[in-house]
């Protein structure tokens, strides 16, 4: 994973590959409080997680494919200009995000494919770093890694920044490794050191109090992952509005 320029150093990569529980699933890496959000597929059959310096947390693989917004294949009420809107219902409340298929079409389609498949139901927020990000989308209760499809290519747009409430995709040091894991920026001033390196593809419309509540939970190191909530924060569902 790479440590961000926010720390006053040039971007550099730190990743410790973990041995998976099977031949097809290497474990995901995980990072410390200062690390940027990262992911790495647990593979089709999953794998155990390992740690990686000051880097970021892990993810599982993903693929693109859904249409979005009002007028998409599965519809939805849509936000501004008909952009798709999703509701994330957690054990601490609901957050609503407007996605940006115009500037981030592939990333948005990838995320919506998993939303429409119900992939995120009963997953957990497995990483919480105050004044930085919360991260989820790769594990179910007990830090069991979820399997997914192959990762997607990194997609960037200067029009979508890592402001407070931005929804973005986690990845490993490989730019083209984003998959199912997402993160939400909880820093009031934003996390703009991530701009141009991570695929921000949505913004929060509702739920800042919920984001702040999740960001304040007590965390621990568990199963080799840092910043894991002591009491699980469950993502009950992610659906189109």
mmCIF file of C-alpha atoms in Angstrom:
data_model
loop_
_atom_site.group_PDB
_atom_site.id
_atom_site.type_symbol
_atom_site.label_atom_id
_atom_site.label_comp_id
_atom_site.label_asym_id
_atom_site.label_seq_id
_atom_site.Cartn_x
_atom_site.Cartn_y
_atom_site.Cartn_z
ATOM 1 C CA UNK A 1 0.000 0.000 0.000
ATOM 2 C CA UNK A 2 1.269 3.477 -0.277
ATOM 3 C CA UNK A 3 1.760 6.121 2.295
ATOM 4 C CA UNK A 4 0.269 9.388 1.172
ATOM 5 C CA UNK A 5 1.909 12.701 0.418
ATOM 6 C CA UNK A 6 -0.071 14.131 3.322
ATOM 7 C CA UNK A 7 2.792 12.955 5.514
ATOM 8 C CA UNK A 8 5.256 15.137 3.655
ATOM 9 C CA UNK A 9 6.973 12.362 1.770
ATOM 10 C CA UNK A 10 6.873 11.272 -1.820
ATOM 11 C CA UNK A 11 4.439 8.527 -2.700
ATOM 12 C CA UNK A 12 5.990 5.172 -1.978
ATOM 13 C CA UNK A 13 4.593 1.673 -1.849
ATOM 14 C CA UNK A 14 4.451 -0.671 1.118
ATOM 15 C CA UNK A 15 2.762 -4.028 0.910
ATOM 16 C CA UNK A 16 3.200 -7.297 2.717
ATOM 17 C CA UNK A 17 1.529 -10.138 0.905
ATOM 18 C CA UNK A 18 -0.120 -12.637 3.181
ATOM 19 C CA UNK A 19 -0.502 -16.308 2.490
ATOM 20 C CA UNK A 20 -4.078 -17.206 1.628
ATOM 21 C CA UNK A 21 -5.952 -20.165 2.948
ATOM 22 C CA UNK A 22 -6.056 -21.624 -0.540
ATOM 23 C CA UNK A 23 -4.046 -21.493 -3.744
ATOM 24 C CA UNK A 24 -6.417 -19.073 -5.428
ATOM 25 C CA UNK A 25 -6.672 -16.526 -2.670
ATOM 26 C CA UNK A 26 -3.818 -14.428 -1.403
ATOM 27 C CA UNK A 27 -4.622 -12.415 1.680
ATOM 28 C CA UNK A 28 -5.233 -8.691 1.654
ATOM 29 C CA UNK A 29 -2.856 -6.248 3.204
ATOM 30 C CA UNK A 30 -3.784 -3.823 5.911
ATOM 31 C CA UNK A 31 -2.356 -0.529 7.043
ATOM 32 C CA UNK A 32 -1.900 1.815 9.952
ATOM 33 C CA UNK A 33 -3.719 4.981 10.840
ATOM 34 C CA UNK A 34 -1.801 7.143 8.388
ATOM 35 C CA UNK A 35 -2.000 4.850 5.412
ATOM 36 C CA UNK A 36 -4.052 5.412 2.312
ATOM 37 C CA UNK A 37 -7.026 3.128 1.623
ATOM 38 C CA UNK A 38 -5.868 0.001 -0.141
ATOM 39 C CA UNK A 39 -7.214 -3.275 -1.295
ATOM 40 C CA UNK A 40 -6.025 -6.575 -2.597
ATOM 41 C CA UNK A 41 -8.179 -9.440 -3.610
ATOM 42 C CA UNK A 42 -8.812 -12.327 -1.329
ATOM 43 C CA UNK A 43 -9.507 -14.090 -4.601
ATOM 44 C CA UNK A 44 -12.273 -16.431 -5.586
ATOM 45 C CA UNK A 45 -11.880 -18.547 -2.506
ATOM 46 C CA UNK A 46 -10.725 -15.868 -0.133
ATOM 47 C CA UNK A 47 -7.718 -15.793 2.141
ATOM 48 C CA UNK A 48 -6.438 -14.602 5.424
ATOM 49 C CA UNK A 49 -5.252 -11.071 5.926
ATOM 50 C CA UNK A 50 -1.780 -9.790 6.694
ATOM 51 C CA UNK A 51 -0.288 -6.498 7.720
ATOM 52 C CA UNK A 52 1.572 -3.940 5.662
ATOM 53 C CA UNK A 53 3.589 -1.200 7.281
ATOM 54 C CA UNK A 54 1.866 2.148 7.396
ATOM 55 C CA UNK A 55 -0.076 1.261 4.335
ATOM 56 C CA UNK A 56 -3.757 0.688 3.904
ATOM 57 C CA UNK A 57 -6.376 -1.908 4.417
ATOM 58 C CA UNK A 58 -7.298 -4.720 2.112
ATOM 59 C CA UNK A 59 -10.119 -5.520 -0.246
ATOM 60 C CA UNK A 60 -11.473 -8.231 -2.453
ATOM 61 C CA UNK A 61 -11.676 -8.281 -6.257
ATOM 62 C CA UNK A 62 -14.424 -6.739 -8.377
ATOM 63 C CA UNK A 63 -15.697 -6.141 -11.870
ATOM 64 C CA UNK A 64 -17.761 -3.593 -13.698
ATOM 65 C CA UNK A 65 -21.118 -3.813 -15.125
ATOM 66 C CA UNK A 66 -24.311 -2.140 -13.940
ATOM 67 C CA UNK A 67 -26.130 0.741 -15.500
ATOM 68 C CA UNK A 68 -27.050 3.681 -13.337
ATOM 69 C CA UNK A 69 -29.458 6.357 -12.348
ATOM 70 C CA UNK A 70 -32.976 7.006 -13.409
ATOM 71 C CA UNK A 71 -33.109 5.562 -16.885
ATOM 72 C CA UNK A 72 -30.520 2.876 -16.083
ATOM 73 C CA UNK A 73 -31.281 -0.818 -16.483
ATOM 74 C CA UNK A 74 -32.584 -1.130 -12.950
ATOM 75 C CA UNK A 75 -33.600 2.455 -12.492
ATOM 76 C CA UNK A 76 -33.542 4.434 -9.273
ATOM 77 C CA UNK A 77 -34.869 7.822 -8.331
ATOM 78 C CA UNK A 78 -31.657 9.577 -9.349
ATOM 79 C CA UNK A 79 -29.919 12.672 -8.051
ATOM 80 C CA UNK A 80 -28.900 15.815 -9.891
ATOM 81 C CA UNK A 81 -29.076 15.328 -13.650
ATOM 82 C CA UNK A 82 -30.482 11.857 -13.074
ATOM 83 C CA UNK A 83 -27.352 10.558 -11.357
ATOM 84 C CA UNK A 84 -27.863 7.314 -9.419
ATOM 85 C CA UNK A 85 -28.298 7.639 -5.670
ATOM 86 C CA UNK A 86 -27.584 4.856 -3.189
ATOM 87 C CA UNK A 87 -28.570 4.424 0.436
ATOM 88 C CA UNK A 88 -26.185 2.689 2.820
ATOM 89 C CA UNK A 89 -28.034 1.414 5.876
ATOM 90 C CA UNK A 90 -25.665 0.683 8.762
ATOM 91 C CA UNK A 91 -26.092 -0.380 12.369
ATOM 92 C CA UNK A 92 -25.438 3.269 13.318
ATOM 93 C CA UNK A 93 -27.801 4.825 10.787
ATOM 94 C CA UNK A 94 -28.196 5.608 7.096
ATOM 95 C CA UNK A 95 -25.983 7.494 4.654
ATOM 96 C CA UNK A 96 -27.061 8.569 1.162
ATOM 97 C CA UNK A 97 -24.636 9.159 -1.713
ATOM 98 C CA UNK A 98 -25.004 10.526 -5.217
ATOM 99 C CA UNK A 99 -22.766 8.752 -7.730
ATOM 100 C CA UNK A 100 -21.087 10.322 -10.752
ATOM 101 C CA UNK A 101 -21.390 8.132 -13.868
ATOM 102 C CA UNK A 102 -20.568 11.079 -16.127
ATOM 103 C CA UNK A 103 -17.056 11.613 -14.790
ATOM 104 C CA UNK A 104 -16.466 8.110 -13.388
ATOM 105 C CA UNK A 105 -18.498 5.740 -15.583
ATOM 106 C CA UNK A 106 -16.540 2.518 -15.111
ATOM 107 C CA UNK A 107 -16.097 2.907 -11.362
ATOM 108 C CA UNK A 108 -19.755 3.775 -10.882
ATOM 109 C CA UNK A 109 -20.886 0.824 -13.001
ATOM 110 C CA UNK A 110 -18.629 -1.522 -11.050
ATOM 111 C CA UNK A 111 -20.008 -0.378 -7.700
ATOM 112 C CA UNK A 112 -23.625 -0.531 -8.852
ATOM 113 C CA UNK A 113 -23.139 -4.064 -10.157
ATOM 114 C CA UNK A 114 -22.388 -5.134 -6.604
ATOM 115 C CA UNK A 115 -25.175 -2.994 -5.166
ATOM 116 C CA UNK A 116 -27.712 -4.575 -7.505
ATOM 117 C CA UNK A 117 -26.440 -8.051 -6.635
ATOM 118 C CA UNK A 118 -26.863 -7.382 -2.905
ATOM 119 C CA UNK A 119 -23.141 -7.979 -2.366
ATOM 120 C CA UNK A 120 -22.781 -5.445 0.442
ATOM 121 C CA UNK A 121 -25.638 -6.823 2.560
ATOM 122 C CA UNK A 122 -24.357 -7.712 6.051
ATOM 123 C CA UNK A 123 -20.787 -6.666 5.365
ATOM 124 C CA UNK A 124 -18.894 -4.587 7.926
ATOM 125 C CA UNK A 125 -16.962 -1.346 8.170
ATOM 126 C CA UNK A 126 -13.625 -2.932 8.967
ATOM 127 C CA UNK A 127 -11.399 0.148 9.180
ATOM 128 C CA UNK A 128 -12.049 3.435 10.976
ATOM 129 C CA UNK A 129 -9.435 6.194 11.088
ATOM 130 C CA UNK A 130 -10.679 9.503 12.575
ATOM 131 C CA UNK A 131 -10.020 12.568 10.436
ATOM 132 C CA UNK A 132 -9.218 10.362 7.453
ATOM 133 C CA UNK A 133 -11.573 7.585 6.262
ATOM 134 C CA UNK A 134 -13.888 4.747 7.137
ATOM 135 C CA UNK A 135 -13.577 1.678 4.922
ATOM 136 C CA UNK A 136 -15.731 -1.345 4.157
ATOM 137 C CA UNK A 137 -17.095 -3.607 1.480
ATOM 138 C CA UNK A 138 -14.713 -6.538 1.705
ATOM 139 C CA UNK A 139 -15.583 -8.480 4.842
ATOM 140 C CA UNK A 140 -18.580 -9.995 6.562
ATOM 141 C CA UNK A 141 -18.933 -10.459 10.321
ATOM 142 C CA UNK A 142 -15.845 -11.882 11.996
ATOM 143 C CA UNK A 143 -13.555 -10.421 9.295
ATOM 144 C CA UNK A 144 -14.442 -13.162 6.830
ATOM 145 C CA UNK A 145 -13.218 -12.010 3.405
ATOM 146 C CA UNK A 146 -15.841 -12.002 0.658
ATOM 147 C CA UNK A 147 -15.021 -13.373 -2.775
ATOM 148 C CA UNK A 148 -15.586 -11.272 -5.878
ATOM 149 C CA UNK A 149 -14.766 -10.826 -9.538
ATOM 150 C CA UNK A 150 -11.537 -9.495 -11.075
ATOM 151 C CA UNK A 151 -10.467 -5.913 -10.284
ATOM 152 C CA UNK A 152 -11.032 -2.894 -12.484
ATOM 153 C CA UNK A 153 -8.705 -0.310 -13.979
ATOM 154 C CA UNK A 154 -8.043 2.897 -12.085
ATOM 155 C CA UNK A 155 -10.316 5.692 -13.261
ATOM 156 C CA UNK A 156 -9.592 9.282 -12.280
ATOM 157 C CA UNK A 157 -11.379 12.578 -12.756
ATOM 158 C CA UNK A 158 -10.336 16.043 -11.560
ATOM 159 C CA UNK A 159 -14.044 16.826 -11.254
ATOM 160 C CA UNK A 160 -14.530 14.409 -8.326
ATOM 161 C CA UNK A 161 -12.363 15.186 -5.286
ATOM 162 C CA UNK A 162 -11.842 13.597 -1.890
ATOM 163 C CA UNK A 163 -13.869 16.145 0.046
ATOM 164 C CA UNK A 164 -15.588 15.293 3.330
ATOM 165 C CA UNK A 165 -18.206 12.662 2.534
ATOM 166 C CA UNK A 166 -16.600 11.564 -0.731
ATOM 167 C CA UNK A 167 -17.150 7.921 -1.673
ATOM 168 C CA UNK A 168 -14.107 6.304 -3.279
ATOM 169 C CA UNK A 169 -12.588 2.920 -4.096
ATOM 170 C CA UNK A 170 -9.825 1.237 -2.116
ATOM 171 C CA UNK A 171 -6.953 -0.478 -3.911
ATOM 172 C CA UNK A 172 -3.455 -1.922 -3.460
ATOM 173 C CA UNK A 173 -0.220 -0.403 -4.733
ATOM 174 C CA UNK A 174 -1.304 -1.674 -8.148
ATOM 175 C CA UNK A 175 -3.387 1.188 -9.589
ATOM 176 C CA UNK A 176 -5.644 -1.278 -11.403
ATOM 177 C CA UNK A 177 -6.681 -3.324 -8.364
ATOM 178 C CA UNK A 178 -9.862 -1.639 -7.097
ATOM 179 C CA UNK A 179 -12.655 -4.086 -6.553
ATOM 180 C CA UNK A 180 -15.419 -4.288 -3.941
ATOM 181 C CA UNK A 181 -13.960 -2.218 -1.116
ATOM 182 C CA UNK A 182 -14.942 1.418 -0.747
ATOM 183 C CA UNK A 183 -14.061 4.184 1.663
ATOM 184 C CA UNK A 184 -15.724 7.395 2.789
ATOM 185 C CA UNK A 185 -13.673 10.456 3.695
ATOM 186 C CA UNK A 186 -14.451 11.641 7.235
ATOM 187 C CA UNK A 187 -11.874 14.465 7.430
ATOM 188 C CA UNK A 188 -13.715 17.801 7.585
ATOM 189 C CA UNK A 189 -11.038 19.411 5.413
ATOM 190 C CA UNK A 190 -11.086 16.463 3.015
ATOM 191 C CA UNK A 191 -8.297 14.017 2.180
ATOM 192 C CA UNK A 192 -6.993 15.711 -0.929
ATOM 193 C CA UNK A 193 -3.673 13.885 -0.790
ATOM 194 C CA UNK A 194 -5.706 11.038 -2.298
ATOM 195 C CA UNK A 195 -6.847 13.110 -5.298
ATOM 196 C CA UNK A 196 -5.360 11.841 -8.521
ATOM 197 C CA UNK A 197 -4.478 8.492 -6.942
ATOM 198 C CA UNK A 198 -7.825 6.995 -5.921
ATOM 199 C CA UNK A 199 -11.132 6.727 -7.756
ATOM 200 C CA UNK A 200 -13.571 9.033 -5.972
ATOM 201 C CA UNK A 201 -16.927 8.493 -7.643
ATOM 202 C CA UNK A 202 -19.610 9.831 -5.323
ATOM 203 C CA UNK A 203 -20.544 12.407 -2.717
ATOM 204 C CA UNK A 204 -22.648 12.304 0.438
ATOM 205 C CA UNK A 205 -26.130 13.828 0.293
ATOM 206 C CA UNK A 206 -27.347 12.776 3.738
ATOM 207 C CA UNK A 207 -25.922 11.147 6.835
ATOM 208 C CA UNK A 208 -23.004 13.252 8.048
ATOM 209 C CA UNK A 209 -24.024 12.557 11.655
ATOM 210 C CA UNK A 210 -23.862 8.835 10.924
ATOM 211 C CA UNK A 211 -20.448 9.170 9.291
ATOM 212 C CA UNK A 212 -19.213 11.089 12.328
ATOM 213 C CA UNK A 213 -20.662 8.468 14.685
ATOM 214 C CA UNK A 214 -18.921 5.639 12.849
ATOM 215 C CA UNK A 215 -15.701 7.659 12.818
ATOM 216 C CA UNK A 216 -15.725 7.932 16.606
ATOM 217 C CA UNK A 217 -16.031 4.240 17.481
ATOM 218 C CA UNK A 218 -13.315 2.503 19.478
ATOM 219 C CA UNK A 219 -10.954 0.402 17.352
ATOM 220 C CA UNK A 220 -8.422 -2.368 17.843
ATOM 221 C CA UNK A 221 -6.018 -4.595 15.941
ATOM 222 C CA UNK A 222 -7.766 -7.831 15.060
ATOM 223 C CA UNK A 223 -6.609 -10.763 12.935
ATOM 224 C CA UNK A 224 -3.706 -8.692 11.658
ATOM 225 C CA UNK A 225 -5.881 -5.744 10.627
ATOM 226 C CA UNK A 226 -5.503 -2.374 12.329
ATOM 227 C CA UNK A 227 -8.235 0.173 13.124
ATOM 228 C CA UNK A 228 -10.995 -2.460 13.307
ATOM 229 C CA UNK A 229 -14.077 -1.379 15.308
ATOM 230 C CA UNK A 230 -14.296 -3.211 18.643
ATOM 231 C CA UNK A 231 -18.066 -3.425 18.186
ATOM 232 C CA UNK A 232 -18.848 -4.334 14.600
ATOM 233 C CA UNK A 233 -20.384 -1.618 12.454
ATOM 234 C CA UNK A 234 -22.633 -3.610 10.143
ATOM 235 C CA UNK A 235 -23.644 -2.475 6.677
ATOM 236 C CA UNK A 236 -27.149 -3.908 6.635
ATOM 237 C CA UNK A 237 -27.677 -3.073 2.982
ATOM 238 C CA UNK A 238 -26.669 -0.810 0.112
ATOM 239 C CA UNK A 239 -29.503 -0.151 -2.327
ATOM 240 C CA UNK A 240 -30.501 2.306 -5.018
ATOM 241 C CA UNK A 241 -32.928 5.011 -3.963
#
